[in-house]
Tab-separated table of C-alpha atoms and ligand atoms in Angstrom:
chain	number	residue	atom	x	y	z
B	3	UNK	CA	-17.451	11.090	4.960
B	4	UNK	CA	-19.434	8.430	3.711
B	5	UNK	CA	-17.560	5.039	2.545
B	6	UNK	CA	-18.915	5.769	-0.902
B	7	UNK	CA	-17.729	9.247	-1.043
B	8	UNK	CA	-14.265	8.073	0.804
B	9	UNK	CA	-14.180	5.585	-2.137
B	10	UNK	CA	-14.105	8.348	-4.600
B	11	UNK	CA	-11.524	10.720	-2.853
B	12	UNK	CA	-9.291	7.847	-2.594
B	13	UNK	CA	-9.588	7.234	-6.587
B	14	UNK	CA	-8.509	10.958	-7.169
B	15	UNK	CA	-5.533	10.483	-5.214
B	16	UNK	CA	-4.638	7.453	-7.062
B	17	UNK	CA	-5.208	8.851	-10.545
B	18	UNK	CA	-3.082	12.104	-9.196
B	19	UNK	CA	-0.418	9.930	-8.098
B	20	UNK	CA	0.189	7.451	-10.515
B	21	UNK	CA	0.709	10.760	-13.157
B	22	UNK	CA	3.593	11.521	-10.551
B	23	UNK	CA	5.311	7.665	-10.347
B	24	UNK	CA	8.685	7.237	-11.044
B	25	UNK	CA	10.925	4.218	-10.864
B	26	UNK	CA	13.819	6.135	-8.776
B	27	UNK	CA	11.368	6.647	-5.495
B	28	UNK	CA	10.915	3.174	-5.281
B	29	UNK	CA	14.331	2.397	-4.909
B	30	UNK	CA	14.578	4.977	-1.650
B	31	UNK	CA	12.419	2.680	0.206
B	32	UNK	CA	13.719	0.047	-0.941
B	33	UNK	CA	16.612	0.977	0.903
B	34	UNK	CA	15.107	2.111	3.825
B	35	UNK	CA	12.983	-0.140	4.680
B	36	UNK	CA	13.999	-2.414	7.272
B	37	UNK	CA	12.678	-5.566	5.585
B	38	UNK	CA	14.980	-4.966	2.840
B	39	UNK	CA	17.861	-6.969	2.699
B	40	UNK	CA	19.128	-4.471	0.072
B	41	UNK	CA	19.287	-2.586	3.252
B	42	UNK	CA	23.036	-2.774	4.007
B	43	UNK	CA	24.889	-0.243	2.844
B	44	UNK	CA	28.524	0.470	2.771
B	45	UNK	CA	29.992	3.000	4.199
B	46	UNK	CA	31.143	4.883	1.350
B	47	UNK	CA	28.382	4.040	-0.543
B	48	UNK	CA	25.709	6.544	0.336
B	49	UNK	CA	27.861	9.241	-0.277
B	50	UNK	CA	27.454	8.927	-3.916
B	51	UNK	CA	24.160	7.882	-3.566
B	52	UNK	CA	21.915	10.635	-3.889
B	53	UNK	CA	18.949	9.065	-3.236
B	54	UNK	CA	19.777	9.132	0.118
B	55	UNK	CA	19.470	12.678	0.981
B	56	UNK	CA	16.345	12.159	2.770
B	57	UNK	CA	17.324	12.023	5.847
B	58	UNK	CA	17.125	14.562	8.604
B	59	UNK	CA	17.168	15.973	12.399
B	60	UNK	CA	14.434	17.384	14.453
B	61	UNK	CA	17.006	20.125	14.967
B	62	UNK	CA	17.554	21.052	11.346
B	63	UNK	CA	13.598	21.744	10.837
B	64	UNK	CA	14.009	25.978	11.304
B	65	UNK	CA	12.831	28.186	9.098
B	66	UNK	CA	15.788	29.208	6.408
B	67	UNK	CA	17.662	25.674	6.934
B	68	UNK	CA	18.800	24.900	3.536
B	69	UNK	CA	20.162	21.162	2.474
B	70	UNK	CA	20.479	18.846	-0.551
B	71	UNK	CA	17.016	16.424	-1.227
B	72	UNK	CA	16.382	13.959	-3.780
B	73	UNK	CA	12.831	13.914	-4.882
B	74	UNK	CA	11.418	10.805	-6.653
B	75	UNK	CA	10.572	11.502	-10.453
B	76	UNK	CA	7.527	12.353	-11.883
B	77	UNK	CA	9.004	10.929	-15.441
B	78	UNK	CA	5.690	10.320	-16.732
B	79	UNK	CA	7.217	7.183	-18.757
B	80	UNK	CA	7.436	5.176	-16.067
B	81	UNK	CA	3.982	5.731	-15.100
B	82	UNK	CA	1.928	2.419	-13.815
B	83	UNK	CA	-2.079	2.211	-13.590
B	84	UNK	CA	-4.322	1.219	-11.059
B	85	UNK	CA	-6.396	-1.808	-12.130
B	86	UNK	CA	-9.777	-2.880	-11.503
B	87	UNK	CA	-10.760	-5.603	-9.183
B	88	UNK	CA	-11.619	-7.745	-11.532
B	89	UNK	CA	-8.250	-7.305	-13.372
B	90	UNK	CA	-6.532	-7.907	-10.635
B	91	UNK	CA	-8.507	-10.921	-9.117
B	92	UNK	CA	-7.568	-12.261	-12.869
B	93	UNK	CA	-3.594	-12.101	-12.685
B	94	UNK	CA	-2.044	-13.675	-9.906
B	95	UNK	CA	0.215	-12.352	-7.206
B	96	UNK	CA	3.062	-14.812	-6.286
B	97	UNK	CA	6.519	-15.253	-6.896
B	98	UNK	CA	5.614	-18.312	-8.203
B	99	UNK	CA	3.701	-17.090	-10.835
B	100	UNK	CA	6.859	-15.285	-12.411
B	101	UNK	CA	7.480	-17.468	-15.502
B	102	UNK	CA	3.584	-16.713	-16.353
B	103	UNK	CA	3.590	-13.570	-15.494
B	104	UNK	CA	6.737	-12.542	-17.221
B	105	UNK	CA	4.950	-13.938	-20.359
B	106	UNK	CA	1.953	-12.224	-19.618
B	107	UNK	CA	3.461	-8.875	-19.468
B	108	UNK	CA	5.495	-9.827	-22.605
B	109	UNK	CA	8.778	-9.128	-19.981
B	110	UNK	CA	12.036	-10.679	-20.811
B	111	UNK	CA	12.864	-12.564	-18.120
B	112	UNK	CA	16.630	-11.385	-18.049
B	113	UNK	CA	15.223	-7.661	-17.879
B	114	UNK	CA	15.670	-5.301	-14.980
B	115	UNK	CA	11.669	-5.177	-15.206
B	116	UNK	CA	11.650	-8.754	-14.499
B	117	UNK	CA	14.153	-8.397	-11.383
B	118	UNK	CA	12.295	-5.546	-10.395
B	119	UNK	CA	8.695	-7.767	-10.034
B	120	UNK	CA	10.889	-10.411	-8.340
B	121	UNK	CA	11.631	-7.765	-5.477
B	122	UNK	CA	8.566	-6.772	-5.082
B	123	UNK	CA	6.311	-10.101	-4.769
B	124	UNK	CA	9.449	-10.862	-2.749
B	125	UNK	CA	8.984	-7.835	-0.395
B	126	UNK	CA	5.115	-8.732	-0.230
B	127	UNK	CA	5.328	-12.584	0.390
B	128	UNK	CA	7.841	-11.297	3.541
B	129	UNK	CA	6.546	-12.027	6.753
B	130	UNK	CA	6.263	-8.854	8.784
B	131	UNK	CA	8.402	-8.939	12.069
B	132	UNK	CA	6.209	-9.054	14.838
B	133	UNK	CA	6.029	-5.064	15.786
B	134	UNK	CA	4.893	-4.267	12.683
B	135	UNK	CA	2.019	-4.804	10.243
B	136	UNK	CA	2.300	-4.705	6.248
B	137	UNK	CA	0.624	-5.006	3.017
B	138	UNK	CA	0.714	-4.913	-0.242
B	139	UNK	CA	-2.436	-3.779	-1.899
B	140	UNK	CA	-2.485	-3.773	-5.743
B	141	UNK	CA	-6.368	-2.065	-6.055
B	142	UNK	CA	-8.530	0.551	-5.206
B	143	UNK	CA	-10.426	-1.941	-3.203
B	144	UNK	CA	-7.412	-3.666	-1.399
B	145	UNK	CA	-6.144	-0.255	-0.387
B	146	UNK	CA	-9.764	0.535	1.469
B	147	UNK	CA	-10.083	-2.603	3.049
B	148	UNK	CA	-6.181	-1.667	4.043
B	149	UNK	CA	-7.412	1.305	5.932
B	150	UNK	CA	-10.628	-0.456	7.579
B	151	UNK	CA	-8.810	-2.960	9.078
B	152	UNK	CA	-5.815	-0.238	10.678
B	153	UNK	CA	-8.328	2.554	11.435
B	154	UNK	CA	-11.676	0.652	12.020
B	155	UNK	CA	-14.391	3.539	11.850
B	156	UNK	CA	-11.932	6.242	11.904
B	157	UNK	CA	-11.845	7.683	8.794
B	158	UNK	CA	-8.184	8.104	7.855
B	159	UNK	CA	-6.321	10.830	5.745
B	160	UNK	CA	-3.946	10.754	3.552
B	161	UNK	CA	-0.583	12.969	3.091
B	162	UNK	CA	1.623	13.233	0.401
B	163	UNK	CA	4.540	15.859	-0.805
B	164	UNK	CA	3.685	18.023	-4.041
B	165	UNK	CA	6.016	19.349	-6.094
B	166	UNK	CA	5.015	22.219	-7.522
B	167	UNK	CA	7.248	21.902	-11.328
B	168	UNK	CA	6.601	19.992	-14.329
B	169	UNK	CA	10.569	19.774	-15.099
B	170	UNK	CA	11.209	18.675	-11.763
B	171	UNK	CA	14.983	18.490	-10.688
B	172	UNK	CA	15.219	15.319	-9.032
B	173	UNK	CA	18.606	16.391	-6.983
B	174	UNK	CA	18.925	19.946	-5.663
B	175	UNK	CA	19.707	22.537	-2.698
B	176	UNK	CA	16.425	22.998	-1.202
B	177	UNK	CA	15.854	26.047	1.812
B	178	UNK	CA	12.714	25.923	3.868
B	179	UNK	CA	10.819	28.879	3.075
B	180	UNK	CA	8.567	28.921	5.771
B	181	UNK	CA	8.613	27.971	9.138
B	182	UNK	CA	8.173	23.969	9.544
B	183	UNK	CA	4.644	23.156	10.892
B	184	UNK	CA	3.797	20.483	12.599
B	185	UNK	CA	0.544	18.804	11.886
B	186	UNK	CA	0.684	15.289	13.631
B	187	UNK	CA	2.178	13.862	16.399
B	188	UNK	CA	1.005	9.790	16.598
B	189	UNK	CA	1.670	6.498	16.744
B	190	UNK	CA	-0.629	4.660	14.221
B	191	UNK	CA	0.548	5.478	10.799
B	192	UNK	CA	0.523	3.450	7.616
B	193	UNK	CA	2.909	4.552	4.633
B	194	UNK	CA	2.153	3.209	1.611
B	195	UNK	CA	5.668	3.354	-1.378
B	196	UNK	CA	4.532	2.739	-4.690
B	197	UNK	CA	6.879	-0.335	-5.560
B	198	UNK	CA	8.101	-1.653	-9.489
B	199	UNK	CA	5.291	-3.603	-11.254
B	200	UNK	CA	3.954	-3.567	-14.714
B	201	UNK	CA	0.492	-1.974	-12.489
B	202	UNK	CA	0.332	0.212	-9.478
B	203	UNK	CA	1.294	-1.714	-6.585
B	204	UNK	CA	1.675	-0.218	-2.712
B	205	UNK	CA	3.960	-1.402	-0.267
B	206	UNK	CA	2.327	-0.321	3.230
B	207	UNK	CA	3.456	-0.782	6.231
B	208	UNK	CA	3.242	0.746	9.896
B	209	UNK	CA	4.664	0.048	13.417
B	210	UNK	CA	2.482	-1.744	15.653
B	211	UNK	CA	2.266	-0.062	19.652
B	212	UNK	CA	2.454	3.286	20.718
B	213	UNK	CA	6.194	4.729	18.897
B	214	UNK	CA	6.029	8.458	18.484
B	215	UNK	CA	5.588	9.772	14.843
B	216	UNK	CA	5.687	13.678	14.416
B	217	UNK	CA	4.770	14.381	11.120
B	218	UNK	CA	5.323	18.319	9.600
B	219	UNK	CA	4.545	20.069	6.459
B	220	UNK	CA	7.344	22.061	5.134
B	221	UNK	CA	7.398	24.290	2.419
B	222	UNK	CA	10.635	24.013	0.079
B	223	UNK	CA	12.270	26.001	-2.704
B	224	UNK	CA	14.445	24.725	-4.652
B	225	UNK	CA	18.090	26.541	-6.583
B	226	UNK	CA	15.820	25.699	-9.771
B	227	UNK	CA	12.442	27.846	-8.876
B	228	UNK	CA	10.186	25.222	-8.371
B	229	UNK	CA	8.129	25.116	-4.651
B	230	UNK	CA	7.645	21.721	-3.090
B	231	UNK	CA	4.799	21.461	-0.196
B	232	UNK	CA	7.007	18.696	1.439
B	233	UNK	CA	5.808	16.160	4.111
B	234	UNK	CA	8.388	15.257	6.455
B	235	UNK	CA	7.803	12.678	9.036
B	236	UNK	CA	10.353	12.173	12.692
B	237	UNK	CA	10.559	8.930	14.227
B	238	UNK	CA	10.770	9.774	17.672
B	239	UNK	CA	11.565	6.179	19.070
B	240	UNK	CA	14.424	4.674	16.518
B	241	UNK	CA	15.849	1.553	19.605
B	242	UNK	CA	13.990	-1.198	18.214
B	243	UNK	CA	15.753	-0.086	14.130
B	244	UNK	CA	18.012	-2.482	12.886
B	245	UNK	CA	21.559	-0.830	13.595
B	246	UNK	CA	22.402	-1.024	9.899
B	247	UNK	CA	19.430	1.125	8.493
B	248	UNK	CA	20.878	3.603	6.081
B	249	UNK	CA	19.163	6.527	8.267
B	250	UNK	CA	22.367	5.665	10.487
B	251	UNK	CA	24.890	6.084	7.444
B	252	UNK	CA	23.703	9.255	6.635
B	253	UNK	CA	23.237	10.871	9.752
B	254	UNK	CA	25.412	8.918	12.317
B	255	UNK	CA	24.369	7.561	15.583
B	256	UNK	CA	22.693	4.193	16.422
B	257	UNK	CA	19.018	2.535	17.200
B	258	UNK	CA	17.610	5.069	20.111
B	259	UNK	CA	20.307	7.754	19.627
B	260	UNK	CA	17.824	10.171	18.356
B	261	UNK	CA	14.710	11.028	16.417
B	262	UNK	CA	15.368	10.442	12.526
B	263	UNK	CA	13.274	12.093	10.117
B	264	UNK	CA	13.109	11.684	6.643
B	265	UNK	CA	11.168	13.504	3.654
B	266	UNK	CA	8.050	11.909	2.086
B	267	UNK	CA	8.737	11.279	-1.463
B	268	UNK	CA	6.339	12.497	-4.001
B	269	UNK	CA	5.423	8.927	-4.811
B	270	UNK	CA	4.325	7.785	-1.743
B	271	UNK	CA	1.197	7.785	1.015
B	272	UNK	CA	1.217	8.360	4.423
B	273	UNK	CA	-2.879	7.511	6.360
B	274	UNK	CA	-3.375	8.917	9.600
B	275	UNK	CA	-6.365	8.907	11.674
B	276	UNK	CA	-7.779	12.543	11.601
B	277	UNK	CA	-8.869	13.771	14.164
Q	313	NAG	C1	-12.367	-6.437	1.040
Q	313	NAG	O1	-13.149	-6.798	2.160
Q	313	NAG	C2	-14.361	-7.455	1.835
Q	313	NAG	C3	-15.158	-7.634	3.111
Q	313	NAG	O2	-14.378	-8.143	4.145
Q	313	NAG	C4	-14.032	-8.802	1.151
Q	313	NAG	O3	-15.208	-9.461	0.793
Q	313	NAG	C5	-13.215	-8.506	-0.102
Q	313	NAG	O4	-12.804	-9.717	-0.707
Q	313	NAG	C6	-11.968	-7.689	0.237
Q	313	NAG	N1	-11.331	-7.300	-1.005
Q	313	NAG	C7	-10.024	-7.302	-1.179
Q	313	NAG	C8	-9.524	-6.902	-2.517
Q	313	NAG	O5	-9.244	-7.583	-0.302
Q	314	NAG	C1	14.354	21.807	-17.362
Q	314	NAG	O1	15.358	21.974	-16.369
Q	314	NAG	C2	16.680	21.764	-16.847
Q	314	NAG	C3	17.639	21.796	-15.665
Q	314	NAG	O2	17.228	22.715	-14.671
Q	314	NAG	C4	17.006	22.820	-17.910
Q	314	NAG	O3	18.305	22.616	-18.405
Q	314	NAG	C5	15.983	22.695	-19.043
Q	314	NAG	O4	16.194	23.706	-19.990
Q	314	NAG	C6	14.558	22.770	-18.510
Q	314	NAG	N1	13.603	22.488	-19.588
Q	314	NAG	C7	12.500	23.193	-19.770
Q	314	NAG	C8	11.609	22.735	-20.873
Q	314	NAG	O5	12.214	24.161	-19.087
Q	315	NAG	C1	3.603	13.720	21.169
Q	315	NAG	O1	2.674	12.836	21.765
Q	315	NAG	C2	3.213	12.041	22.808
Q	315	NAG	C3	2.183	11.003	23.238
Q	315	NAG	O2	0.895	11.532	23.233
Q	315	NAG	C4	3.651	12.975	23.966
Q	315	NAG	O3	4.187	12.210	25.017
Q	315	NAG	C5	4.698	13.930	23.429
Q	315	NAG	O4	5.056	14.843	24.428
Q	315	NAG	C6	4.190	14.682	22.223
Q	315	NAG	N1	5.312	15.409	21.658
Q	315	NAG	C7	5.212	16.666	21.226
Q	315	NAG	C8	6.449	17.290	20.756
Q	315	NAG	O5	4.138	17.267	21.229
C-alpha cells in the first residue's frame, strides 16, 4: 500500500471510530494504564466498578466460556472529531494553555470537561518510563508520522473490536461463540485509547524490547442479541507491571505471575506490523 492510499484507509477508520466514541472507554484506560496515577485502586473498589470487567486468562479463552464485559459506549453524544492540520497547528497543546483553551472551547473551568482536558494534556506532557514509548497524536497526520517512526517501512495494521448493535448494552454476560483465534503473537505493538478532549485525541503507547503480545479475535454474543467481533490482546510477560495495576485486583496474582489479557474496547486502536 502506497503512503497515499495508507493515508486514506487510515481516515476511514477515524471517521468509523469517532461515530463509535464514548466518554466511559476512556476512563478504562485511564485506569489501566500504568502511567496513571488514577491507577490505584482499592480493594473493594473494582468490584462495583464495572468498567473493570476486562480482564482475563489465557485459560478462560475456550470456545463456550461465558463472563461479564463492559464495552465502551458508542453514545453518539459524546462523539469528538478529528481536525485538520491546520486546525490543530492553530490551538495549542499544553497544560499551560488551559485558561485559553477553556475559553476557547467556551468550557467552564469548574466543569468535569475542563478536569477531563487537564488529565489528558497531563497524561501527554508525562514522560514515558524508559521501557516504553508514547504519544499523543491529535491528527490524521500526527497519527501517520506515529506509525513511521514505530514501524519504519513496515506498513502497519490496525485492529479494533466491533460491536455489531446500535443499542449497545454497555454491561452484559457475554459467551464466546466461536472458538478464540489467534491472529498475532509479537512484541511491537502500539495501542492507541481515544482520551477526553473537546477533538479526537489518541493516547498511544507500546512497550519497548521484545515482551510477548498474543493478540486473538473472538467472537461474542451477548444476553441482549447483539454479536461483538472482539479483539482481545494477552500480555505474556506482566514482571516489569507496577504491582498495583488493577489487572491484579481483578484477577489476583502479582507482576510475572501470569499472562493477563484484557478486551480491546470499541474505542480504541491497536497497529501491528503485518506480516
Ligand atoms: C510529520 O513528519 C514530517 C516529516 O518528518 C514533519 O515535517 C511534520 O511536521 C510532522 N507532522 C506532525 C503533525 O507531526
Ligand atoms: C435498547 O435496549 C434496552 C435494554 O436492553 C431496551 O430496554 C430498549 O427497549 C432497547 N431500545 C430499542 C430502541 O430497541
Ligand atoms: C510467540 O512468539 C514467541 C517469540 O517469537 C515464542 O517464543 C513463543 O513460543 C510464541 N508463543 C506462541 C504461543 O506461539
Amino acid at each position: 500500500m502506497e503512503m497515499k492510499n495508507f493515508a486514506s484507509f487510515l481516515w476511514c477508520v477515524l471517521l468509523i471510530l469517532q461515530s463509535s466514541l464514548g466518554s466511559h472507554g476512556q476512563e478504562i484506560y485511564a485506569k489501566t494504564s500504568r502511567n496513571d496515577p488514577n491507577n490505584v485502586v482499592k480493594p473493594k473498589q473494582h468490584r462495583d466498578d464495572p468498567t473493570l470487567s476486562v480482564f482475563f486468562k489465557v485459560n478462560d479463552l475456550y470456545l463456550g466460556k461465558k463472563m461479564p464485559i463492559y464495552f465502551a459506549t458508542n453514545d453518539k453524544s459524546n462523539r469528538a472529531y478529528l481536525l485538520s492540520q491546520q486546525e490543530v497547528d492553530s490551538i495549542p497543546f499544553s497544560s499551560k494553555k488551559l485558561p485559553y483553551l477553556l475559553k476557547f472551547f467556551s468550557i467552564s473551568n469548574t466543569s468535569p470537561q475542563a478536569e477531563a482536558m487537564k488529565t489528558t494534556l497531563n497524561l501527554c506532557e508525562h514522560k514515558p518510563k524508559e521501557d516504553e514509548f508514547k504519544f499523543c497524536v491529535t491528527s490524521l497526520e500526527s497519527m501517520l508520522n506515529m506509525t513511521r517512526e514505530i514501524f519504519g517501512l513496515v506498513k502497519p495494521k490496525v485492529l479494533t473490536t466491533k460491536i455489531f448493535n446500535s443499542n449497545h448494552t454497555l454491561f452484559q454476560w457475554y459467551t464466546f461463540v466461536e472458538k478464540p483465534v489467534e491472529i498475532y503473537n509479537l512484541s511491537k505493538m502500539v495501542a492507541c485509547h481515544a482520551k477526553a478532549y473537546p477533538y479526537l485525541v489518541y493516547y498511544c503507547h507500546g512497550q519497548k524490547g521484545h515482551l510477548t503480545n498474543r493478540v486473538f479475535k473472538i467472537a461474542l454474543g451477548g444476553e441482549n442479541g447483539e454479536r461483538v467481533e472482539a479483539v482481545a490482546i494477552c500480555h505474556m510477560d506482566t514482571s516489569t507491571w507496577d504491582p498495583e495495576h488493577v489487572a491484579f485486583r481483578v484477577l489476583g496474582g502479582r507482576p510475572g505471575g501470569f499472562p493477563v489479557c484484557h478486551f480491546l474496547p470499541a474505542d480504541n486502536l491497536v497497529w501491528v506490523a503485518s506480516s
